[in-house]
Amino acid sequence: MANVPQLVFNNGHTCPVIGLGTWNSQPGEVTQAVKDAIDAGYRHLDCAHIYGNEKEVGLALKEKFAEGVIKRKDIFITSKLWCTHHRPDLVEGALRTTLSDLGLDYIDLYLIHWPQAFKEGGELLPYDSQGKLIPSPVDYVDTWKAMEKVVDLGLTKSIGLSNFNKKQIDRVMEIARIKPASLQIEVHPYLNHEKLIDYARSLGITVTAYSPLGSPDRPGPKPGYSHLLEDPLLKTIGEKYNKSPAQILIRYAIDRGLIVIPKSVTKSRIIQNFNVFDFQLTAEDIKTIGSLECNGRLCSLGDINQPFYPFNDEF
Ligand code: A2P
């Protein structure tokens, strides 16, 4: 993983600071996107079982391994345990399915995708007749013990959390034999997450920013707000560096010491988003961009009254 800057985890493993996001990348487009990303220099892919496209990601990897463009050790691959598989006896099987879909015998990082567990054994999104997701009583601290076992089995090098709040991280830290290596959360200027980032860092946990471009596929954060990529401030700052708003947003994450995973299936954007290592934002620009904070969360899951819903606390 020579050419991409890396962050070092608390277990000594390293992770390239930029990865290709694959949420919402359609199965028919993700294979080409991953191949384009690897050719552009990306050495980190962010995947998940719920994205429904891991087999198609695996096809791209198989081709790039066969072409000799990369070896397995040259690329960092993350996947995530889905909420219907939190029961400890289901964790190893869930990861083995992901490994088989990706065509790999280990991944680099396996995350608990959300703290909430959903009813096991059926749909990945098991709705009741009221249209609410059916919870399962499984506590994520018990899931964590099973996550540690898949590290022992060599199926993943590192484990971590996604969408957990401070209290939930604390509960995992209390029982952890293997500490979380990374926390993946939504981070962009409309949702800076300064407190949670500082807190995770104080525990030696790296932070990965998802939806760093403000996920233009989702509705905007609040009435009256434009999509982040159209924010005039980012255009103005971009002109100063001769970079696009997307490149400014990616650098905004990297310059805050985060790992960042912009998604694209468009070759020119995949290349553009990686072309961010020839400039750096000043501390003043980071502060100015940070002033866009408006608690503008774009991504949540489940009912706010259900157990372990993560976004009721301040952070
Ligand atoms: P596409 O995949 O069609 O290229 P996020 O990572 O915040 O979720 O944002 C992903 C969204 O941003 C996708 O809709 C993607 O579109 C779009 N996108 C990715 N890179 C760029 C870019 N450089 N300029 C504009 N839009 C981009």
mmCIF file of C-alpha atoms and ligand atoms in Angstrom:
data_model
loop_
_atom_site.group_PDB
_atom_site.id
_atom_site.type_symbol
_atom_site.label_atom_id
_atom_site.label_comp_id
_atom_site.label_asym_id
_atom_site.label_seq_id
_atom_site.Cartn_x
_atom_site.Cartn_y
_atom_site.Cartn_z
ATOM 1 C CA MET A 1 0.000 0.000 0.000
ATOM 2 C CA ALA A 2 2.901 2.236 -0.855
ATOM 3 C CA ASN A 3 1.577 5.442 -2.397
ATOM 4 C CA VAL A 4 -1.540 6.351 -0.411
ATOM 5 C CA PRO A 5 -1.015 8.021 2.992
ATOM 6 C CA GLN A 6 -1.992 5.672 5.828
ATOM 7 C CA LEU A 7 -3.291 5.929 9.382
ATOM 8 C CA VAL A 8 -2.039 3.436 11.948
ATOM 9 C CA PHE A 9 -4.606 1.559 14.051
ATOM 10 C CA ASN A 10 -4.180 0.802 17.758
ATOM 11 C CA ASN A 11 -3.257 -2.778 16.779
ATOM 12 C CA GLY A 12 -0.441 -1.705 14.413
ATOM 13 C CA HIS A 13 -2.317 -2.386 11.158
ATOM 14 C CA THR A 14 -2.461 0.486 8.685
ATOM 15 C CA CYS A 15 -5.334 1.872 6.629
ATOM 16 C CA PRO A 16 -5.155 4.131 3.536
ATOM 17 C CA VAL A 17 -6.765 7.481 4.346
ATOM 18 C CA ILE A 18 -8.992 7.362 1.272
ATOM 19 C CA GLY A 19 -11.208 4.497 0.185
ATOM 20 C CA LEU A 20 -13.924 4.016 -2.405
ATOM 21 C CA GLY A 21 -17.417 3.977 -0.891
ATOM 22 C CA THR A 22 -19.832 1.449 -2.401
ATOM 23 C CA TRP A 23 -23.155 2.250 -0.707
ATOM 24 C CA ASN A 24 -25.764 2.781 -3.410
ATOM 25 C CA SER A 25 -23.422 1.593 -6.165
ATOM 26 C CA GLN A 26 -25.646 -0.624 -8.271
ATOM 27 C CA PRO A 27 -24.484 -4.209 -8.866
ATOM 28 C CA GLY A 28 -24.334 -3.459 -12.605
ATOM 29 C CA GLU A 29 -21.965 -0.513 -12.121
ATOM 30 C CA VAL A 30 -19.850 -1.329 -9.070
ATOM 31 C CA THR A 31 -17.504 -3.834 -10.777
ATOM 32 C CA GLN A 32 -16.320 -1.221 -13.256
ATOM 33 C CA ALA A 33 -16.158 1.441 -10.519
ATOM 34 C CA VAL A 34 -13.883 -0.720 -8.363
ATOM 35 C CA LYS A 35 -11.656 -1.543 -11.339
ATOM 36 C CA ASP A 36 -11.423 2.157 -12.234
ATOM 37 C CA ALA A 37 -10.628 2.999 -8.609
ATOM 38 C CA ILE A 38 -7.830 0.437 -8.370
ATOM 39 C CA ASP A 39 -6.384 1.681 -11.668
ATOM 40 C CA ALA A 40 -6.571 5.253 -10.326
ATOM 41 C CA GLY A 41 -4.554 4.238 -7.244
ATOM 42 C CA TYR A 42 -7.202 3.535 -4.591
ATOM 43 C CA ARG A 43 -6.070 0.781 -2.217
ATOM 44 C CA HIS A 44 -9.071 0.768 0.111
ATOM 45 C CA LEU A 45 -12.680 -0.302 -0.504
ATOM 46 C CA ASP A 46 -15.570 0.227 1.877
ATOM 47 C CA CYS A 47 -18.182 -2.518 1.536
ATOM 48 C CA ALA A 48 -21.106 -3.989 3.463
ATOM 49 C CA HIS A 49 -23.399 -6.989 3.180
ATOM 50 C CA ILE A 50 -26.484 -4.727 3.193
ATOM 51 C CA TYR A 51 -25.243 -2.874 0.102
ATOM 52 C CA GLY A 52 -26.189 -5.968 -1.908
ATOM 53 C CA ASN A 53 -23.176 -5.737 -4.216
ATOM 54 C CA GLU A 54 -20.286 -7.564 -2.541
ATOM 55 C CA LYS A 55 -20.254 -10.307 -5.217
ATOM 56 C CA GLU A 56 -19.834 -7.635 -7.899
ATOM 57 C CA VAL A 57 -17.051 -5.950 -5.889
ATOM 58 C CA GLY A 58 -15.441 -9.395 -5.674
ATOM 59 C CA LEU A 59 -15.512 -9.758 -9.474
ATOM 60 C CA ALA A 60 -13.439 -6.594 -9.831
ATOM 61 C CA LEU A 61 -10.933 -7.785 -7.233
ATOM 62 C CA LYS A 62 -10.606 -11.147 -8.940
ATOM 63 C CA GLU A 63 -9.819 -9.446 -12.236
ATOM 64 C CA LYS A 64 -7.280 -7.033 -10.736
ATOM 65 C CA PHE A 65 -5.538 -9.875 -8.851
ATOM 66 C CA ALA A 66 -5.450 -11.973 -12.049
ATOM 67 C CA GLU A 67 -4.043 -9.049 -14.066
ATOM 68 C CA GLY A 68 -1.323 -8.688 -11.433
ATOM 69 C CA VAL A 69 -2.247 -5.026 -10.839
ATOM 70 C CA ILE A 70 -2.548 -5.666 -7.092
ATOM 71 C CA LYS A 71 -1.912 -8.486 -4.665
ATOM 72 C CA ARG A 72 -4.272 -9.150 -1.775
ATOM 73 C CA LYS A 73 -1.922 -7.500 0.713
ATOM 74 C CA ASP A 74 -1.890 -4.291 -1.338
ATOM 75 C CA ILE A 75 -5.556 -3.453 -0.744
ATOM 76 C CA PHE A 76 -7.505 -2.693 2.430
ATOM 77 C CA ILE A 77 -11.048 -4.044 2.519
ATOM 78 C CA THR A 78 -13.746 -3.180 5.040
ATOM 79 C CA SER A 79 -17.114 -4.872 5.406
ATOM 80 C CA LYS A 80 -19.909 -4.651 7.965
ATOM 81 C CA LEU A 81 -22.031 -7.038 9.993
ATOM 82 C CA TRP A 82 -25.705 -6.450 9.309
ATOM 83 C CA CYS A 83 -28.285 -5.930 12.095
ATOM 84 C CA THR A 84 -30.080 -9.248 11.526
ATOM 85 C CA HIS A 85 -26.857 -11.112 12.356
ATOM 86 C CA HIS A 86 -25.916 -9.621 15.737
ATOM 87 C CA ARG A 87 -26.716 -12.829 17.640
ATOM 88 C CA PRO A 88 -23.282 -14.132 18.605
ATOM 89 C CA ASP A 89 -23.789 -17.518 16.919
ATOM 90 C CA LEU A 90 -24.539 -15.775 13.593
ATOM 91 C CA VAL A 91 -21.480 -13.516 13.354
ATOM 92 C CA GLU A 92 -18.916 -15.948 11.953
ATOM 93 C CA GLY A 93 -21.367 -17.198 9.309
ATOM 94 C CA ALA A 94 -22.199 -13.635 8.269
ATOM 95 C CA LEU A 95 -18.541 -12.826 7.787
ATOM 96 C CA ARG A 96 -17.954 -16.073 5.897
ATOM 97 C CA THR A 97 -20.776 -15.103 3.500
ATOM 98 C CA THR A 98 -19.123 -11.731 2.920
ATOM 99 C CA LEU A 99 -15.747 -13.416 2.355
ATOM 100 C CA SER A 100 -17.253 -15.836 -0.122
ATOM 101 C CA ASP A 101 -19.050 -12.987 -1.956
ATOM 102 C CA LEU A 102 -15.867 -10.906 -2.122
ATOM 103 C CA GLY A 103 -13.782 -13.968 -3.067
ATOM 104 C CA LEU A 104 -11.359 -13.405 -0.173
ATOM 105 C CA ASP A 105 -10.102 -15.443 2.740
ATOM 106 C CA TYR A 106 -9.818 -12.465 5.081
ATOM 107 C CA ILE A 107 -10.843 -8.831 5.225
ATOM 108 C CA ASP A 108 -8.946 -6.003 6.883
ATOM 109 C CA LEU A 109 -11.721 -4.470 8.962
ATOM 110 C CA TYR A 110 -15.125 -5.783 10.039
ATOM 111 C CA LEU A 111 -17.527 -3.318 11.629
ATOM 112 C CA ILE A 112 -20.784 -3.721 13.513
ATOM 113 C CA HIS A 113 -22.812 -1.680 11.016
ATOM 114 C CA TRP A 114 -25.350 -0.278 13.541
ATOM 115 C CA PRO A 115 -25.806 -0.768 17.295
ATOM 116 C CA GLN A 116 -29.417 -1.880 16.819
ATOM 117 C CA ALA A 117 -30.218 -5.559 16.199
ATOM 118 C CA PHE A 118 -33.180 -6.638 14.044
ATOM 119 C CA LYS A 119 -35.177 -9.849 14.020
ATOM 120 C CA GLU A 120 -33.025 -12.700 12.773
ATOM 121 C CA GLY A 121 -33.703 -15.283 10.138
ATOM 122 C CA GLY A 122 -35.688 -13.450 7.465
ATOM 123 C CA GLU A 123 -35.478 -10.223 5.518
ATOM 124 C CA LEU A 124 -32.489 -7.942 6.049
ATOM 125 C CA LEU A 125 -35.005 -5.169 6.791
ATOM 126 C CA PRO A 126 -37.780 -6.970 8.694
ATOM 127 C CA TYR A 127 -40.741 -4.553 8.840
ATOM 128 C CA ASP A 128 -43.875 -5.130 10.918
ATOM 129 C CA SER A 129 -47.375 -4.278 9.706
ATOM 130 C CA GLN A 130 -46.933 -0.688 10.963
ATOM 131 C CA GLY A 131 -43.880 -0.257 8.763
ATOM 132 C CA LYS A 132 -41.458 -0.376 11.708
ATOM 133 C CA LEU A 133 -38.279 -2.432 11.789
ATOM 134 C CA ILE A 134 -38.685 -5.359 14.182
ATOM 135 C CA PRO A 135 -35.985 -5.220 16.865
ATOM 136 C CA SER A 136 -34.151 -8.209 18.295
ATOM 137 C CA PRO A 137 -33.135 -8.144 21.973
ATOM 138 C CA VAL A 138 -29.463 -8.876 21.211
ATOM 139 C CA ASP A 139 -27.087 -6.493 22.981
ATOM 140 C CA TYR A 140 -24.140 -5.310 20.870
ATOM 141 C CA VAL A 141 -21.706 -6.037 23.727
ATOM 142 C CA ASP A 142 -22.483 -9.730 23.213
ATOM 143 C CA THR A 143 -22.022 -9.249 19.466
ATOM 144 C CA TRP A 144 -18.623 -7.694 20.194
ATOM 145 C CA LYS A 145 -17.415 -10.885 21.902
ATOM 146 C CA ALA A 146 -18.257 -12.773 18.692
ATOM 147 C CA MET A 147 -16.445 -10.093 16.650
ATOM 148 C CA GLU A 148 -13.323 -10.797 18.724
ATOM 149 C CA LYS A 149 -13.607 -14.486 17.846
ATOM 150 C CA VAL A 150 -13.522 -13.791 14.092
ATOM 151 C CA VAL A 151 -10.258 -11.924 14.660
ATOM 152 C CA ASP A 152 -8.927 -14.991 16.512
ATOM 153 C CA LEU A 153 -9.969 -17.127 13.528
ATOM 154 C CA GLY A 154 -8.005 -14.877 11.154
ATOM 155 C CA LEU A 155 -11.089 -13.912 9.154
ATOM 156 C CA THR A 156 -10.485 -10.198 9.714
ATOM 157 C CA LYS A 157 -7.393 -8.290 10.818
ATOM 158 C CA SER A 158 -9.258 -5.590 12.740
ATOM 159 C CA ILE A 159 -12.738 -4.948 14.109
ATOM 160 C CA GLY A 160 -14.652 -1.767 14.765
ATOM 161 C CA LEU A 161 -17.954 0.035 15.118
ATOM 162 C CA SER A 162 -20.199 2.117 12.919
ATOM 163 C CA ASN A 163 -22.955 4.543 13.929
ATOM 164 C CA PHE A 164 -22.287 4.056 17.661
ATOM 165 C CA ASN A 165 -22.616 6.986 20.068
ATOM 166 C CA LYS A 166 -20.303 7.784 22.998
ATOM 167 C CA LYS A 167 -22.179 5.734 25.584
ATOM 168 C CA GLN A 168 -22.347 2.755 23.250
ATOM 169 C CA ILE A 169 -18.613 2.961 22.537
ATOM 170 C CA ASP A 170 -17.989 3.102 26.292
ATOM 171 C CA ARG A 171 -20.029 -0.058 26.868
ATOM 172 C CA VAL A 172 -17.972 -1.897 24.236
ATOM 173 C CA MET A 173 -14.698 -0.554 25.659
ATOM 174 C CA GLU A 174 -15.649 -1.859 29.118
ATOM 175 C CA ILE A 175 -15.894 -5.470 27.970
ATOM 176 C CA ALA A 176 -13.441 -5.466 25.052
ATOM 177 C CA ARG A 177 -10.499 -7.837 24.960
ATOM 178 C CA ILE A 178 -9.754 -6.434 21.493
ATOM 179 C CA LYS A 179 -10.352 -2.671 21.302
ATOM 180 C CA PRO A 180 -12.241 -1.246 18.304
ATOM 181 C CA ALA A 181 -9.684 -0.061 15.728
ATOM 182 C CA SER A 182 -12.000 2.339 13.934
ATOM 183 C CA LEU A 183 -15.358 4.065 14.247
ATOM 184 C CA GLN A 184 -17.219 4.812 11.031
ATOM 185 C CA ILE A 185 -19.703 7.683 11.251
ATOM 186 C CA GLU A 186 -21.347 10.264 9.020
ATOM 187 C CA VAL A 187 -19.019 13.289 8.853
ATOM 188 C CA HIS A 188 -19.155 16.353 6.599
ATOM 189 C CA PRO A 189 -19.290 20.106 7.251
ATOM 190 C CA TYR A 190 -23.053 20.046 7.985
ATOM 191 C CA LEU A 191 -22.373 17.389 10.668
ATOM 192 C CA ASN A 192 -18.874 17.911 11.979
ATOM 193 C CA HIS A 193 -19.023 15.463 14.842
ATOM 194 C CA GLU A 194 -16.216 17.294 16.606
ATOM 195 C CA LYS A 195 -17.013 15.888 20.072
ATOM 196 C CA LEU A 196 -17.410 12.272 18.996
ATOM 197 C CA ILE A 197 -14.257 12.431 16.870
ATOM 198 C CA ASP A 198 -12.251 13.881 19.766
ATOM 199 C CA TYR A 199 -13.681 11.277 22.113
ATOM 200 C CA ALA A 200 -12.894 8.342 19.819
ATOM 201 C CA ARG A 201 -9.367 9.656 19.367
ATOM 202 C CA SER A 202 -8.885 9.930 23.136
ATOM 203 C CA LEU A 203 -9.581 6.171 23.244
ATOM 204 C CA GLY A 204 -7.110 5.415 20.437
ATOM 205 C CA ILE A 205 -9.878 4.721 17.899
ATOM 206 C CA THR A 206 -9.488 6.130 14.361
ATOM 207 C CA VAL A 207 -12.527 7.686 12.707
ATOM 208 C CA THR A 208 -13.757 7.038 9.176
ATOM 209 C CA ALA A 209 -16.038 9.651 7.597
ATOM 210 C CA TYR A 210 -18.919 8.341 5.512
ATOM 211 C CA SER A 211 -21.108 10.550 3.280
ATOM 212 C CA PRO A 212 -18.189 13.014 3.111
ATOM 213 C CA LEU A 213 -19.713 14.723 0.064
ATOM 214 C CA GLY A 214 -23.035 15.123 1.839
ATOM 215 C CA SER A 215 -24.571 12.208 -0.084
ATOM 216 C CA PRO A 216 -26.296 14.157 -2.871
ATOM 217 C CA ASP A 217 -28.478 11.073 -3.522
ATOM 218 C CA ARG A 218 -30.270 11.643 -0.217
ATOM 219 C CA PRO A 219 -32.632 14.516 0.604
ATOM 220 C CA GLY A 220 -30.851 17.670 1.874
ATOM 221 C CA PRO A 221 -30.191 18.055 5.603
ATOM 222 C CA LYS A 222 -32.827 20.641 6.465
ATOM 223 C CA PRO A 223 -35.385 22.851 4.722
ATOM 224 C CA GLY A 224 -33.606 25.886 3.334
ATOM 225 C CA TYR A 225 -30.219 24.162 2.996
ATOM 226 C CA SER A 226 -28.703 23.401 -0.377
ATOM 227 C CA HIS A 227 -26.897 20.150 -1.009
ATOM 228 C CA LEU A 228 -23.404 20.395 0.404
ATOM 229 C CA LEU A 229 -21.685 20.098 -2.989
ATOM 230 C CA GLU A 230 -23.551 23.221 -4.114
ATOM 231 C CA ASP A 231 -22.611 25.297 -1.100
ATOM 232 C CA PRO A 232 -21.092 28.591 -2.363
ATOM 233 C CA LEU A 233 -18.439 28.575 0.384
ATOM 234 C CA LEU A 234 -16.937 25.347 -0.962
ATOM 235 C CA LYS A 235 -16.869 26.795 -4.477
ATOM 236 C CA THR A 236 -15.052 29.903 -3.235
ATOM 237 C CA ILE A 237 -12.484 27.902 -1.270
ATOM 238 C CA GLY A 238 -12.125 25.485 -4.199
ATOM 239 C CA GLU A 239 -11.249 28.360 -6.553
ATOM 240 C CA LYS A 240 -8.378 29.321 -4.266
ATOM 241 C CA TYR A 241 -6.825 25.857 -4.572
ATOM 242 C CA ASN A 242 -8.037 25.201 -8.136
ATOM 243 C CA LYS A 243 -9.980 22.209 -6.824
ATOM 244 C CA SER A 244 -13.647 21.139 -6.992
ATOM 245 C CA PRO A 245 -16.034 21.320 -4.006
ATOM 246 C CA ALA A 246 -15.812 17.486 -3.795
ATOM 247 C CA GLN A 247 -12.021 17.644 -3.551
ATOM 248 C CA ILE A 248 -12.281 20.324 -0.849
ATOM 249 C CA LEU A 249 -14.682 18.106 1.122
ATOM 250 C CA ILE A 250 -12.385 15.088 0.847
ATOM 251 C CA ARG A 251 -9.405 17.163 1.948
ATOM 252 C CA TYR A 252 -11.539 18.594 4.783
ATOM 253 C CA ALA A 253 -11.819 15.058 6.173
ATOM 254 C CA ILE A 254 -8.187 14.091 5.558
ATOM 255 C CA ASP A 255 -6.861 17.325 7.063
ATOM 256 C CA ARG A 256 -8.913 16.637 10.202
ATOM 257 C CA GLY A 257 -7.026 13.350 10.531
ATOM 258 C CA LEU A 258 -9.897 11.173 9.322
ATOM 259 C CA ILE A 259 -10.154 8.274 6.906
ATOM 260 C CA VAL A 260 -12.604 9.195 4.129
ATOM 261 C CA ILE A 261 -14.680 7.030 1.777
ATOM 262 C CA PRO A 262 -16.331 9.063 -1.012
ATOM 263 C CA LYS A 263 -18.624 6.977 -3.213
ATOM 264 C CA SER A 264 -18.735 7.280 -6.974
ATOM 265 C CA VAL A 265 -19.436 5.044 -9.936
ATOM 266 C CA THR A 266 -18.314 7.697 -12.429
ATOM 267 C CA LYS A 267 -14.766 7.192 -13.670
ATOM 268 C CA SER A 268 -13.911 10.902 -13.965
ATOM 269 C CA ARG A 269 -15.151 11.541 -10.401
ATOM 270 C CA ILE A 270 -13.371 8.464 -9.038
ATOM 271 C CA ILE A 271 -10.143 9.871 -10.478
ATOM 272 C CA GLN A 272 -10.915 13.434 -9.355
ATOM 273 C CA ASN A 273 -11.701 12.345 -5.784
ATOM 274 C CA PHE A 274 -8.323 10.614 -5.504
ATOM 275 C CA ASN A 275 -6.485 13.624 -6.862
ATOM 276 C CA VAL A 276 -6.239 15.355 -3.484
ATOM 277 C CA PHE A 277 -2.670 14.703 -2.406
ATOM 278 C CA ASP A 278 -1.109 17.794 -4.013
ATOM 279 C CA PHE A 279 -2.678 20.336 -1.652
ATOM 280 C CA GLN A 280 -3.675 20.841 1.958
ATOM 281 C CA LEU A 281 -6.265 23.122 3.562
ATOM 282 C CA THR A 282 -5.055 25.795 5.967
ATOM 283 C CA ALA A 283 -6.231 25.663 9.569
ATOM 284 C CA GLU A 284 -8.251 28.787 8.848
ATOM 285 C CA ASP A 285 -10.041 27.192 5.877
ATOM 286 C CA ILE A 286 -10.832 24.112 7.984
ATOM 287 C CA LYS A 287 -12.356 26.392 10.616
ATOM 288 C CA THR A 288 -14.354 28.357 8.036
ATOM 289 C CA ILE A 289 -15.701 25.169 6.421
ATOM 290 C CA GLY A 290 -16.502 23.852 9.907
ATOM 291 C CA SER A 291 -18.737 26.868 10.485
ATOM 292 C CA LEU A 292 -21.278 25.259 8.114
ATOM 293 C CA GLU A 293 -22.173 22.849 10.959
ATOM 294 C CA CYS A 294 -25.969 22.692 11.345
ATOM 295 C CA ASN A 295 -26.508 19.261 12.931
ATOM 296 C CA GLY A 296 -27.470 18.242 9.413
ATOM 297 C CA ARG A 297 -27.607 14.475 9.766
ATOM 298 C CA LEU A 298 -28.503 12.737 6.502
ATOM 299 C CA CYS A 299 -28.441 9.092 7.502
ATOM 300 C CA SER A 300 -30.270 7.279 10.285
ATOM 301 C CA LEU A 301 -31.907 3.900 10.721
ATOM 302 C CA GLY A 302 -34.850 2.562 12.675
ATOM 303 C CA ASP A 303 -37.221 4.016 15.211
ATOM 304 C CA ILE A 304 -35.938 6.597 17.689
ATOM 305 C CA ASN A 305 -37.811 4.788 20.484
ATOM 306 C CA GLN A 306 -36.242 1.416 19.818
ATOM 307 C CA PRO A 307 -33.462 0.013 22.002
ATOM 308 C CA PHE A 308 -29.970 1.168 21.081
ATOM 309 C CA TYR A 309 -31.107 3.842 18.586
ATOM 310 C CA PRO A 310 -27.847 5.844 18.553
ATOM 311 C CA PHE A 311 -28.839 9.407 17.744
ATOM 312 C CA ASN A 312 -30.891 10.504 20.761
ATOM 313 C CA ASP A 313 -27.838 11.566 22.774
ATOM 314 C CA GLU A 314 -25.923 14.785 22.190
ATOM 315 C CA PHE A 315 -23.076 12.722 20.658
HETATM 316 P P1 A2P B 1 -21.870 9.108 -8.788
HETATM 317 O O1 A2P B 1 -21.683 7.842 -8.003
HETATM 318 O O2 A2P B 1 -23.033 9.026 -9.712
HETATM 319 O O3 A2P B 1 -20.616 9.570 -9.453
HETATM 320 P P2 A2P B 1 -21.161 10.414 -0.597
HETATM 321 O O4 A2P B 1 -19.875 9.695 -0.703
HETATM 322 O O5 A2P B 1 -21.119 11.624 0.284
HETATM 323 O O6 A2P B 1 -22.304 9.493 -0.215
HETATM 324 O O7 A2P B 1 -21.526 10.995 -2.046
HETATM 325 C C1 A2P B 1 -21.742 10.110 -3.133
HETATM 326 C C2 A2P B 1 -22.510 10.843 -4.203
HETATM 327 O O8 A2P B 1 -21.719 11.942 -4.695
HETATM 328 C C3 A2P B 1 -22.864 10.018 -5.394
HETATM 329 O O9 A2P B 1 -24.146 10.448 -5.835
HETATM 330 C C4 A2P B 1 -21.816 10.379 -6.440
HETATM 331 O O10 A2P B 1 -22.323 10.263 -7.747
HETATM 332 C C5 A2P B 1 -21.555 11.838 -6.112
HETATM 333 N N1 A2P B 1 -20.172 12.253 -6.386
HETATM 334 C C6 A2P B 1 -19.055 11.542 -6.128
HETATM 335 N N2 A2P B 1 -17.950 12.228 -6.454
HETATM 336 C C7 A2P B 1 -18.382 13.414 -6.962
HETATM 337 C C8 A2P B 1 -17.716 14.555 -7.481
HETATM 338 N N3 A2P B 1 -16.391 14.595 -7.557
HETATM 339 N N4 A2P B 1 -18.482 15.587 -7.906
HETATM 340 C C9 A2P B 1 -19.824 15.533 -7.820
HETATM 341 N N5 A2P B 1 -20.518 14.494 -7.332
HETATM 342 C C10 A2P B 1 -19.799 13.435 -6.897
#
